[in-house]
Coordinates of N, CA and C in Angstrom, one line a residue:
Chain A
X1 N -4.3 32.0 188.4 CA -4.6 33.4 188.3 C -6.1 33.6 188.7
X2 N -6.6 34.7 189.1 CA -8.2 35.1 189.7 C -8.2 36.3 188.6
X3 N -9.3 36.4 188.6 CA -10.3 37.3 188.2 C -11.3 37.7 188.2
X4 N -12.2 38.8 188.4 CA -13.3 39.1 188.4 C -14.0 39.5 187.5
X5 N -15.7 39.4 187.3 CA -16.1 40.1 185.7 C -17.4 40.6 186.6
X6 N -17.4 41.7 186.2 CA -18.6 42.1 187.2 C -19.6 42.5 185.3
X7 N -20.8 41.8 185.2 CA -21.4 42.5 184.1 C -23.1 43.3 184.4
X8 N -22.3 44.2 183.3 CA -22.8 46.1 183.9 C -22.4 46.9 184.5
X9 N -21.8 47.8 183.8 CA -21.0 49.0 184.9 C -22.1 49.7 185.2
X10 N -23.3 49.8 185.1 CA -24.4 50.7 185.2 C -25.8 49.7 185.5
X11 N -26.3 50.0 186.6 CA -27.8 49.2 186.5 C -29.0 50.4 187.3
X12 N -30.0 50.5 186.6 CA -31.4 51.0 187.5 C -32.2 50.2 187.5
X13 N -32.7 50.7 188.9 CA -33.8 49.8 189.2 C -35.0 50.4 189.8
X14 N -36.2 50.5 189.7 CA -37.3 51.2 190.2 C -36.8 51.1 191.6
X15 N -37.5 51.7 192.4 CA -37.9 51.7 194.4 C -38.7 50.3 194.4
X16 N -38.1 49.8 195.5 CA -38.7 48.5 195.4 C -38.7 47.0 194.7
X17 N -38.2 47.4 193.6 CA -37.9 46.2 192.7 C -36.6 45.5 193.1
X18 N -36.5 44.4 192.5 CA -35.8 43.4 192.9 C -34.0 44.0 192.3
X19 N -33.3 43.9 193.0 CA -32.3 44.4 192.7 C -31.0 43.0 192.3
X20 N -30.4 43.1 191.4 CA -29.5 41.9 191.1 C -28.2 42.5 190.2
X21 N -27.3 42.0 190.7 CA -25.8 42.2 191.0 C -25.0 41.5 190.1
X22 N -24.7 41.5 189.1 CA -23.5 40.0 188.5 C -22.3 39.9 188.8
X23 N -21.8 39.1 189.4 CA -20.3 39.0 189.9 C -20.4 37.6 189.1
X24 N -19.0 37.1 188.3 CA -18.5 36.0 187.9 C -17.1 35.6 188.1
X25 N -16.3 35.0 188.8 CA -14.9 35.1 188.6 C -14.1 34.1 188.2
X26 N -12.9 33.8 188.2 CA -12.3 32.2 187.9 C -11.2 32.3 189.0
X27 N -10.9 31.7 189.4 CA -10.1 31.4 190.3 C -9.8 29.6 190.1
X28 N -8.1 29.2 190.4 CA -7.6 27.9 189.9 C -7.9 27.5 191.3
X29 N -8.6 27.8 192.3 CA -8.3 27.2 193.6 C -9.8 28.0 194.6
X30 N -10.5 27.2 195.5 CA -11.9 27.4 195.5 C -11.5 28.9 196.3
X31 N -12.4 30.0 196.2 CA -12.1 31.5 196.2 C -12.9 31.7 197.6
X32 N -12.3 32.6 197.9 CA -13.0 33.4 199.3 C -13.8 34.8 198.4
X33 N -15.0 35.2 198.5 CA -15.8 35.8 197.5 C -16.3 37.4 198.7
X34 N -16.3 38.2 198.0 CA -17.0 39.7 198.6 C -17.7 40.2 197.9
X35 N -18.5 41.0 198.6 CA -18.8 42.2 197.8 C -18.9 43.5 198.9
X36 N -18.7 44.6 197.8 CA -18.3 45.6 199.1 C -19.5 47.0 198.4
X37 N -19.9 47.8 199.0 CA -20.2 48.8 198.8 C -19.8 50.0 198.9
X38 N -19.5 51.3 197.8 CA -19.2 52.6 197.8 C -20.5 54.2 197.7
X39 N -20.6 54.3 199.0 CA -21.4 55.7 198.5 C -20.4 56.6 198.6
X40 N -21.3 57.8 197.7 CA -20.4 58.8 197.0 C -19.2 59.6 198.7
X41 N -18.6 59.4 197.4 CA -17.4 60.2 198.8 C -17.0 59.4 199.9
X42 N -17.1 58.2 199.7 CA -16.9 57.3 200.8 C -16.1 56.0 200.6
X43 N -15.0 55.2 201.3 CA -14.5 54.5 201.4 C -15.7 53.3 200.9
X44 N -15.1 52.2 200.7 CA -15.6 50.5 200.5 C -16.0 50.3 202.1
X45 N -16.9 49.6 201.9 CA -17.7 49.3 202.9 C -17.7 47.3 203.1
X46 N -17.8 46.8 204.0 CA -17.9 45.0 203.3 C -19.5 45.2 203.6
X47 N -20.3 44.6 202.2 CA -21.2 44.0 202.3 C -21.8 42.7 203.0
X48 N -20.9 41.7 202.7 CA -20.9 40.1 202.7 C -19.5 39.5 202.5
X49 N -19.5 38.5 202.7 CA -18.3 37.7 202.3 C -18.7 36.0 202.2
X50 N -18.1 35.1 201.6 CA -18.1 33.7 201.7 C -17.5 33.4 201.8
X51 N -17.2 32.4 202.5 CA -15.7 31.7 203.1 C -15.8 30.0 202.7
X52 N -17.1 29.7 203.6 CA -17.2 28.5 203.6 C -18.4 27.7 204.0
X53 N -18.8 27.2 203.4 CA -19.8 26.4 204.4 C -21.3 26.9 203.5
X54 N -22.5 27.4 204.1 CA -23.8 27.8 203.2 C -23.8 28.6 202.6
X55 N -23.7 28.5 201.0 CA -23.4 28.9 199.7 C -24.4 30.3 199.9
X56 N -25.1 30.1 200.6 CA -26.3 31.6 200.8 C -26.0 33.0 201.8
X57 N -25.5 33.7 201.7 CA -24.6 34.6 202.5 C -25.4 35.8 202.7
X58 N -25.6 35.7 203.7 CA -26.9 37.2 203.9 C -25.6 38.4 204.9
X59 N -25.8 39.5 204.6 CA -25.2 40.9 204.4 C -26.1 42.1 205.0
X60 N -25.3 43.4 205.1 CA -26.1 44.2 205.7 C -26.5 44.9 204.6
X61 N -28.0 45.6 205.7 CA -28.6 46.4 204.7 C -29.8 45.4 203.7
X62 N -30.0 44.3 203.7 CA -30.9 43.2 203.5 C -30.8 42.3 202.2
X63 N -28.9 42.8 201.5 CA -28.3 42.2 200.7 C -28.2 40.5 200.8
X64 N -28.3 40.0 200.0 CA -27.5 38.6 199.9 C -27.0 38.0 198.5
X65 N -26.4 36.9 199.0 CA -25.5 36.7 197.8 C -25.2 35.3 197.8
X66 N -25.5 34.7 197.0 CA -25.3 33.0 196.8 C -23.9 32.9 195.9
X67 N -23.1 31.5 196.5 CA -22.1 31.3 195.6 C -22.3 29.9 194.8
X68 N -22.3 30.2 193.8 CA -22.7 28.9 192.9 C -21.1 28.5 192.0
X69 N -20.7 27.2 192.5 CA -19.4 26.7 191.9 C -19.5 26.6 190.7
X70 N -20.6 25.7 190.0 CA -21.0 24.8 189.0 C -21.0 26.2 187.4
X71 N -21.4 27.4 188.3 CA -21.3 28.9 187.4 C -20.5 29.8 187.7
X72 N -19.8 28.9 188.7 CA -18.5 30.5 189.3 C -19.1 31.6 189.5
X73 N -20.2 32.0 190.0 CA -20.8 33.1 189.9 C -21.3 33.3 191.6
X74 N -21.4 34.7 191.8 CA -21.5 35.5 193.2 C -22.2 36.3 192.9
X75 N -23.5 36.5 192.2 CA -24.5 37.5 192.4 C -25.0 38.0 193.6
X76 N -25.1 38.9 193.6 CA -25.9 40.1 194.8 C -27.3 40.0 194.4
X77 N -27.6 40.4 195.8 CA -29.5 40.8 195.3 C -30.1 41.3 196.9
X78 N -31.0 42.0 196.3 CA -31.9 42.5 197.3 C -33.5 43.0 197.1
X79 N -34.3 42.4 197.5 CA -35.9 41.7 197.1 C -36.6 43.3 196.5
X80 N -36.0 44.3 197.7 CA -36.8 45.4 197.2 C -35.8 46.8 197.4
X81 N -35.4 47.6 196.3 CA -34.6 48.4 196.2 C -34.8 49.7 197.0
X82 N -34.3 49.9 197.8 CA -34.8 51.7 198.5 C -33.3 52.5 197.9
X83 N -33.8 53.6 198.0 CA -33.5 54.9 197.4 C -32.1 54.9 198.1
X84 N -31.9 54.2 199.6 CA -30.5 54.7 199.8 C -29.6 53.6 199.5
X85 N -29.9 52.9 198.8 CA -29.0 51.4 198.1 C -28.2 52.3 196.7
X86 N -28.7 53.4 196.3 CA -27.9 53.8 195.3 C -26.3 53.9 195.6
X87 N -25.2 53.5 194.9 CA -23.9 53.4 195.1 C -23.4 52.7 194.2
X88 N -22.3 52.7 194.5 CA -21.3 51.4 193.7 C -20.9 50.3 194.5
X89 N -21.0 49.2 193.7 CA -20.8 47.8 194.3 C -19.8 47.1 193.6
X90 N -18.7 46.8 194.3 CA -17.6 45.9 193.8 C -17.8 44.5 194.5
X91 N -17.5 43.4 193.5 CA -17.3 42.2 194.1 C -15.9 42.0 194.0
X92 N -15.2 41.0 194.5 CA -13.8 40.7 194.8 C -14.1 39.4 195.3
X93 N -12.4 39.0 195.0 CA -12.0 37.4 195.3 C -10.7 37.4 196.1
X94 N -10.8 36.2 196.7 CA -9.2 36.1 197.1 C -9.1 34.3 197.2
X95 N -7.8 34.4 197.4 CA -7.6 32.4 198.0 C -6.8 32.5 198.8
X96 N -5.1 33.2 198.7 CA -4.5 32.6 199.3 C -4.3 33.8 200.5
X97 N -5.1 34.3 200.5 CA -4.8 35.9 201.5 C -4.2 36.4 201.6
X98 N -3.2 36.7 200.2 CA -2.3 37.5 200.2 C -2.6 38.9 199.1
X99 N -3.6 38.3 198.2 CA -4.4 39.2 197.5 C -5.7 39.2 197.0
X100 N -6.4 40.6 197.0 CA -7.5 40.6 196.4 C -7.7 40.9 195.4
X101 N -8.8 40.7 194.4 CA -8.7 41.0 193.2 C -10.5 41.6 193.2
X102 N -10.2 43.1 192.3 CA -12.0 43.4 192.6 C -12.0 43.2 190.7
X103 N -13.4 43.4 191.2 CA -13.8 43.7 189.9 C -14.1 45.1 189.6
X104 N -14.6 45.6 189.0 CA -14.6 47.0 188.1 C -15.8 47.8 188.4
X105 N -16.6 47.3 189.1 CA -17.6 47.9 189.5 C -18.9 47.9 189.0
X106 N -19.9 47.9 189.5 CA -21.1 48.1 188.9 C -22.0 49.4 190.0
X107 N -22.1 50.6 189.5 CA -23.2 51.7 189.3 C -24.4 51.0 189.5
X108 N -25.2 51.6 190.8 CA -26.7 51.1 191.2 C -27.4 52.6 191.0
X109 N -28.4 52.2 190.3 CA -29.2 54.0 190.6 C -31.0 53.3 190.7
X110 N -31.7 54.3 191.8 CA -32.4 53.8 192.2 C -33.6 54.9 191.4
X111 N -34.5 54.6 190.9 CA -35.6 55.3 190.5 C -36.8 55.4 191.7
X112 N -37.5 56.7 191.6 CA -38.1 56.8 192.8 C -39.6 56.5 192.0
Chain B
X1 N -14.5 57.4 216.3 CA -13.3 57.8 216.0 C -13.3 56.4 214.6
X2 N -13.1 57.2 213.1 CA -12.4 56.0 212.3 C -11.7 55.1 212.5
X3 N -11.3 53.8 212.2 CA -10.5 53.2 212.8 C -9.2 53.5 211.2
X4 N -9.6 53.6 210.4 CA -8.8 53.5 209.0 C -8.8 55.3 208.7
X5 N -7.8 56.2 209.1 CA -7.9 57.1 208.5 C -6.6 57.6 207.2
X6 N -7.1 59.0 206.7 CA -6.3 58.9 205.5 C -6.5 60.9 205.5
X7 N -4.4 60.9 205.4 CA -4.8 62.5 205.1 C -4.0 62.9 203.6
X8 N -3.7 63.7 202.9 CA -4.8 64.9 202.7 C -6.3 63.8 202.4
X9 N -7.1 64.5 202.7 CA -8.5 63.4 201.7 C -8.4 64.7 200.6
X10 N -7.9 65.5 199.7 CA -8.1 66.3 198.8 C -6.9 66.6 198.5
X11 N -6.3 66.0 197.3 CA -5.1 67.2 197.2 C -4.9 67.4 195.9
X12 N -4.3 68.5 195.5 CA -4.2 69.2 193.9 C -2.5 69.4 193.8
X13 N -1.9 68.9 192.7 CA -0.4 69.6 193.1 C -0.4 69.3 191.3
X14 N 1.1 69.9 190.9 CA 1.8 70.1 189.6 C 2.6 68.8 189.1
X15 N 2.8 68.6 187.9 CA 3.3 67.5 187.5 C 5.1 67.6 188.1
X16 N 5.2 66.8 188.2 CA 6.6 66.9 189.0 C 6.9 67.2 190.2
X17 N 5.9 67.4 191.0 CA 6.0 67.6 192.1 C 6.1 66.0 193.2
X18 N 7.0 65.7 194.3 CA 7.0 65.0 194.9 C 5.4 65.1 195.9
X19 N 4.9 63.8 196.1 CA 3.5 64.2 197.3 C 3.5 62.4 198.1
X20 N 3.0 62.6 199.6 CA 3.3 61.6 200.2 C 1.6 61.9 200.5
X21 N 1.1 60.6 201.0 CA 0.0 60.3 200.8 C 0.2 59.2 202.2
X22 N -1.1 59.9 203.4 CA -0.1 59.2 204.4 C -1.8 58.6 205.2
X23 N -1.6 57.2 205.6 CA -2.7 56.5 206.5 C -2.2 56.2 207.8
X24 N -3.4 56.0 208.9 CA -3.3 55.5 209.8 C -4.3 54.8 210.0
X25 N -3.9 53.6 211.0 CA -5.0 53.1 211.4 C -5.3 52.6 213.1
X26 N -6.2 52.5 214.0 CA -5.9 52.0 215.1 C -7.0 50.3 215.4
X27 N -6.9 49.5 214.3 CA -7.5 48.3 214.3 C -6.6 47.6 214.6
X28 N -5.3 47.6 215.0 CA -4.1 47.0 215.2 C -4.1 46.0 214.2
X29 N -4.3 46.0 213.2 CA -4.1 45.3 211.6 C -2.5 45.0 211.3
X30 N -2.0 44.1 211.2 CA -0.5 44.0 211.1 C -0.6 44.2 209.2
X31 N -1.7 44.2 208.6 CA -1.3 43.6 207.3 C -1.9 45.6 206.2
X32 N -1.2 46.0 206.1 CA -1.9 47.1 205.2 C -1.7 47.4 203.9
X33 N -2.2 48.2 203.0 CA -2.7 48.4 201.9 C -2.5 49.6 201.2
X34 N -2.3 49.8 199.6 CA -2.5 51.1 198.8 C -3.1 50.4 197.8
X35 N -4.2 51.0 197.2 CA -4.9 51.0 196.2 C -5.3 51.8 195.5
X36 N -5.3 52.4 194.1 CA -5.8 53.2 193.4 C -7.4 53.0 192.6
X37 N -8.3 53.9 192.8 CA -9.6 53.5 191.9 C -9.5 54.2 190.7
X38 N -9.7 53.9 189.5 CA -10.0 54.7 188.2 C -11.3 54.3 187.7
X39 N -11.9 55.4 187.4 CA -13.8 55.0 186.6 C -13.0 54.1 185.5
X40 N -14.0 52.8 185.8 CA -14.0 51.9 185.0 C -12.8 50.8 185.4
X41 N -12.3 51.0 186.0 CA -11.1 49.6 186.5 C -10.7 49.2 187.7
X42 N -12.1 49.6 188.6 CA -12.0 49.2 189.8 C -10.8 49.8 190.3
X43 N -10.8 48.4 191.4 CA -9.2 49.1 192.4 C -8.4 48.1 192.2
X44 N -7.3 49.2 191.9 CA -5.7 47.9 191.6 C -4.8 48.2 192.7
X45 N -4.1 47.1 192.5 CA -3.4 47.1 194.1 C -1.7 47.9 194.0
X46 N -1.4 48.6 194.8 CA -0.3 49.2 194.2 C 1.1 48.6 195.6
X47 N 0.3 48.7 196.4 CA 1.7 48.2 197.4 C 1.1 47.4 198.1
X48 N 1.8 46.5 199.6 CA 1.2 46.2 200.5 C 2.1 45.5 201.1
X49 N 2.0 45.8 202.6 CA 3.0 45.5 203.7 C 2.3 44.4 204.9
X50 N 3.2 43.0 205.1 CA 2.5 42.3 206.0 C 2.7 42.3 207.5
X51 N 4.1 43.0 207.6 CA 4.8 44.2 209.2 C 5.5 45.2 208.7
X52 N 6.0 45.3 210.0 CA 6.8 46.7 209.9 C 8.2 46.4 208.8
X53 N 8.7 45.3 208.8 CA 9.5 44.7 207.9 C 9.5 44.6 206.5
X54 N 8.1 44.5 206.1 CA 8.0 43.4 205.4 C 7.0 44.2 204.0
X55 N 7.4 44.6 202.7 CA 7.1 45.8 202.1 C 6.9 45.0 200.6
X56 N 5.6 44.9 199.7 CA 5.6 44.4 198.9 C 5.1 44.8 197.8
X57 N 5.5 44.7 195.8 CA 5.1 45.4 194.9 C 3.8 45.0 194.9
X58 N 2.5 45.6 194.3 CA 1.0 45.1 193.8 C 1.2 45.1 192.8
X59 N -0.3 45.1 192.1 CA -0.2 45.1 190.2 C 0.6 46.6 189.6
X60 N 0.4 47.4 190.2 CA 1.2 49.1 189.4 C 1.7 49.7 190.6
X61 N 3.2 49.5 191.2 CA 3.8 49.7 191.6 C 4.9 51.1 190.6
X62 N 5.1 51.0 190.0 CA 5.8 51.7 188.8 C 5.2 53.3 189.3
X63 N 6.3 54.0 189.4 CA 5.7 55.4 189.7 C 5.4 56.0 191.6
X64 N 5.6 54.7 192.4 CA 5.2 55.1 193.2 C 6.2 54.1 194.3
X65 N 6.0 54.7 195.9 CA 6.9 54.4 197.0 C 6.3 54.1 198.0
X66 N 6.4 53.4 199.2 CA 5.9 53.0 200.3 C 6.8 53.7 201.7
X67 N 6.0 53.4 202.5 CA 7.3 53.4 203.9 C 6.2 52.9 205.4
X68 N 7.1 51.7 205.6 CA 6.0 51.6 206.6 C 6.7 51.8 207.9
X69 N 6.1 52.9 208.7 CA 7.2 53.5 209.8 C 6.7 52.9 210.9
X70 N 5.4 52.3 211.0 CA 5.1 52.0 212.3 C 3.9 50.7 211.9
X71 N 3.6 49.8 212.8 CA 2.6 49.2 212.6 C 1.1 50.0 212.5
X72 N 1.1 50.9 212.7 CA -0.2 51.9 212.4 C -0.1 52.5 211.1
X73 N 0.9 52.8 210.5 CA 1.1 53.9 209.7 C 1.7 53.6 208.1
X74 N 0.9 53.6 207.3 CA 1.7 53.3 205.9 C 1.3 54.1 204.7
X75 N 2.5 54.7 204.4 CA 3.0 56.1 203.8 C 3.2 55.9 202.1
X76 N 2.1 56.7 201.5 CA 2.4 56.0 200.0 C 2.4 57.4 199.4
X77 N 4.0 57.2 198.3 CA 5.0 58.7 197.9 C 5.0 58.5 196.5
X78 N 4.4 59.5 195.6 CA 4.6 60.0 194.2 C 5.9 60.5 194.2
X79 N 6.8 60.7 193.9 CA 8.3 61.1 193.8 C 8.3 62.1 192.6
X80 N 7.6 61.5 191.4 CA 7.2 63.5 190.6 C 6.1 62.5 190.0
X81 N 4.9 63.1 190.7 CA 3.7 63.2 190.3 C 3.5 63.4 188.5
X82 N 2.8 62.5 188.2 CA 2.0 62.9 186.6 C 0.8 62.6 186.4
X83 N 0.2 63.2 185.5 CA -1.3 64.2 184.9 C -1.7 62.1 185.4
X84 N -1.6 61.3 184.7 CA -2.1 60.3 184.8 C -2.1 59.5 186.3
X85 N -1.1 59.8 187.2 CA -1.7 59.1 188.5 C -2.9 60.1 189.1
X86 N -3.8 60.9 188.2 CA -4.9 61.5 188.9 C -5.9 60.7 189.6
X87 N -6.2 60.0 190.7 CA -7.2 58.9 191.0 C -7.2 59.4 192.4
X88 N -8.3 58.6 192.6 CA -9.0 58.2 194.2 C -7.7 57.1 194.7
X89 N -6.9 57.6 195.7 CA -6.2 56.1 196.6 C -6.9 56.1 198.0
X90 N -7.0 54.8 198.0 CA -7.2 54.1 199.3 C -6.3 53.5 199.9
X91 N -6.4 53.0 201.4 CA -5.9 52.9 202.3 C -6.3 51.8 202.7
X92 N -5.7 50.1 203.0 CA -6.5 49.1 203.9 C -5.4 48.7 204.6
X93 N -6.6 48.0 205.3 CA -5.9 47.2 206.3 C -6.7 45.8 206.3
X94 N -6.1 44.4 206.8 CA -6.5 43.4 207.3 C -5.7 42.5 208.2
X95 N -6.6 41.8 208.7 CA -6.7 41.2 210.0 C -5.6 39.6 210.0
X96 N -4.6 39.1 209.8 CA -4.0 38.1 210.3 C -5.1 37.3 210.4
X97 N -5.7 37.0 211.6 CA -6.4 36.5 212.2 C -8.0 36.1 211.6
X98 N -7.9 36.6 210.6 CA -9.0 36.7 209.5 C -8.7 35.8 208.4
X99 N -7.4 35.6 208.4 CA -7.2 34.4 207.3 C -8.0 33.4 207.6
X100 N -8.0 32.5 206.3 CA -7.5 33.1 204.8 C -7.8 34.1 204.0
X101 N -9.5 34.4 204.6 CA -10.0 35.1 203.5 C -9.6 36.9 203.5
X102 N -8.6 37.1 204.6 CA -7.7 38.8 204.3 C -8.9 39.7 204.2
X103 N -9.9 39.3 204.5 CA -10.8 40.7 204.4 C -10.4 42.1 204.4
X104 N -10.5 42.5 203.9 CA -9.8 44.2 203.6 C -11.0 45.0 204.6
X105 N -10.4 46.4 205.4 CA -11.1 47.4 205.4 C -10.8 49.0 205.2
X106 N -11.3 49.4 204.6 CA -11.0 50.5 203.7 C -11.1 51.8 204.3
X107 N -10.0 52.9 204.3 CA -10.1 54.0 204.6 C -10.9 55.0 204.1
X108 N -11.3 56.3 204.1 CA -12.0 57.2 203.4 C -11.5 57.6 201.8
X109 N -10.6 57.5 201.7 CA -9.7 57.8 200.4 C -9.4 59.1 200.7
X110 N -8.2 59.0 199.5 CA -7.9 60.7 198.9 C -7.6 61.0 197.9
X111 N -8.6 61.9 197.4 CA -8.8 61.8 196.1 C -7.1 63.4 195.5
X112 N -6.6 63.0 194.6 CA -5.4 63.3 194.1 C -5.9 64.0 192.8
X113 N -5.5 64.8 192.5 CA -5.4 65.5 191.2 C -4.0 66.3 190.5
X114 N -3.3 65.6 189.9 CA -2.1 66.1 189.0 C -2.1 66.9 187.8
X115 N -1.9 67.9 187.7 CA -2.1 68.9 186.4 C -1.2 69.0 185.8

């Protein structure tokens, strides 16, 4: 079985400050990892993905995302927050490609 | 031109009422998608078809119907609408060819309201 824990349904962050994302999941079998973005009134977007190979996954918009086995964990981040980063961010998993599984979401709000 | 579209994107109707909830897409995606968002529980998967054949339950299937008439087109039906399927659905598709990891891409949604 997979799962996702995304912790924080809500994060702010000044303009410019360092922005960071928690994704955690479990998966019995090593996981294909996303994260996707929602601005208002808008469809999911793919941020990033991991598949395979350099655990360091750079994304648009100047997101990245490392996958660390040892913590099961897929944090987001981005060095310095601009004002149009505000949205929602889902991470998600999959293995066998027949399903995804998101997580719940985490709320970005950017302080100016 | 979208490649993932979705119509009504707005619709309001009465409890009991039948409503079909209809996508297209032109990514030539053989594999497509229905998902519903609710604040606070993400998106859960409600249907999903891997051809024109080939038609599958998700996690909350219960309440709801598919039809996949074309490789472009997959058609997702409330049969009598209630106050609780009020949500944002989406619409995906992914790529065969993209396995294993099925990358999803996502239509505009349409947001549903049941009274």
């Amino acid at each position: 079985a997979q799962s996702v824990t995304q912790l924080g349904s809500h994060v702010s962050v000044s303009e410019g400050a360092l922005v960071l994302l928690r994704c955690n999941y479990s998966s019995s079998v090593p996981p294909y990892l996303f994260w996707y973005v929602q601005y208002p009134n808008q469809g999911l977007q793919l941020l990033l993905k991991y598949t395979t190979g350099a655990t360091l996954v750079k994304g648009i918009n100047g997101f990245e995302a490392e996958f660390k086995k040892s913590e099961t964990s897929f944090h987001l981040t981005k060095p310095s927050a601009h004002m149009s980063d505000a949205a929602e961010y889902f991470c998600a998993v999959s293995n066998t490609g027949n399903q995804f599984y998101f997580g719940t979401g985490t709320s970005l709000t950017v302080i100016p | 031109d979208a490649d993932v579209t979705q119509t009504p994107r707005n619709r309001i109707t009465k409890t009991g009422k039948r409503i079909m909830l209809e996508c297209s897409q032109t990514k030539g995606h053989d594999r497509m998608y229905w998902y519903r968002q609710d604040p606070g529980l993400g998106l859960r998967l409600i249907y999903y078809s891997f051809d024109v054949k080939d038609i599958n339950k998700g996690e909350i299937s219960d309440g709801y119907s598919v039809s996949r008439q074309a490789q472009a087109k997959f058609s997702l039906s409330l049969e009598s609408a209630i106050p609780n399927q009020t949500a944002l659905y989406f619409c995906a598709t992914s790529d065969p060819e993209e396995l294993p990891t099925d990358t999803q891409y996502f239509g505009p949604g349409t947001r549903l309201t049941v009274l």
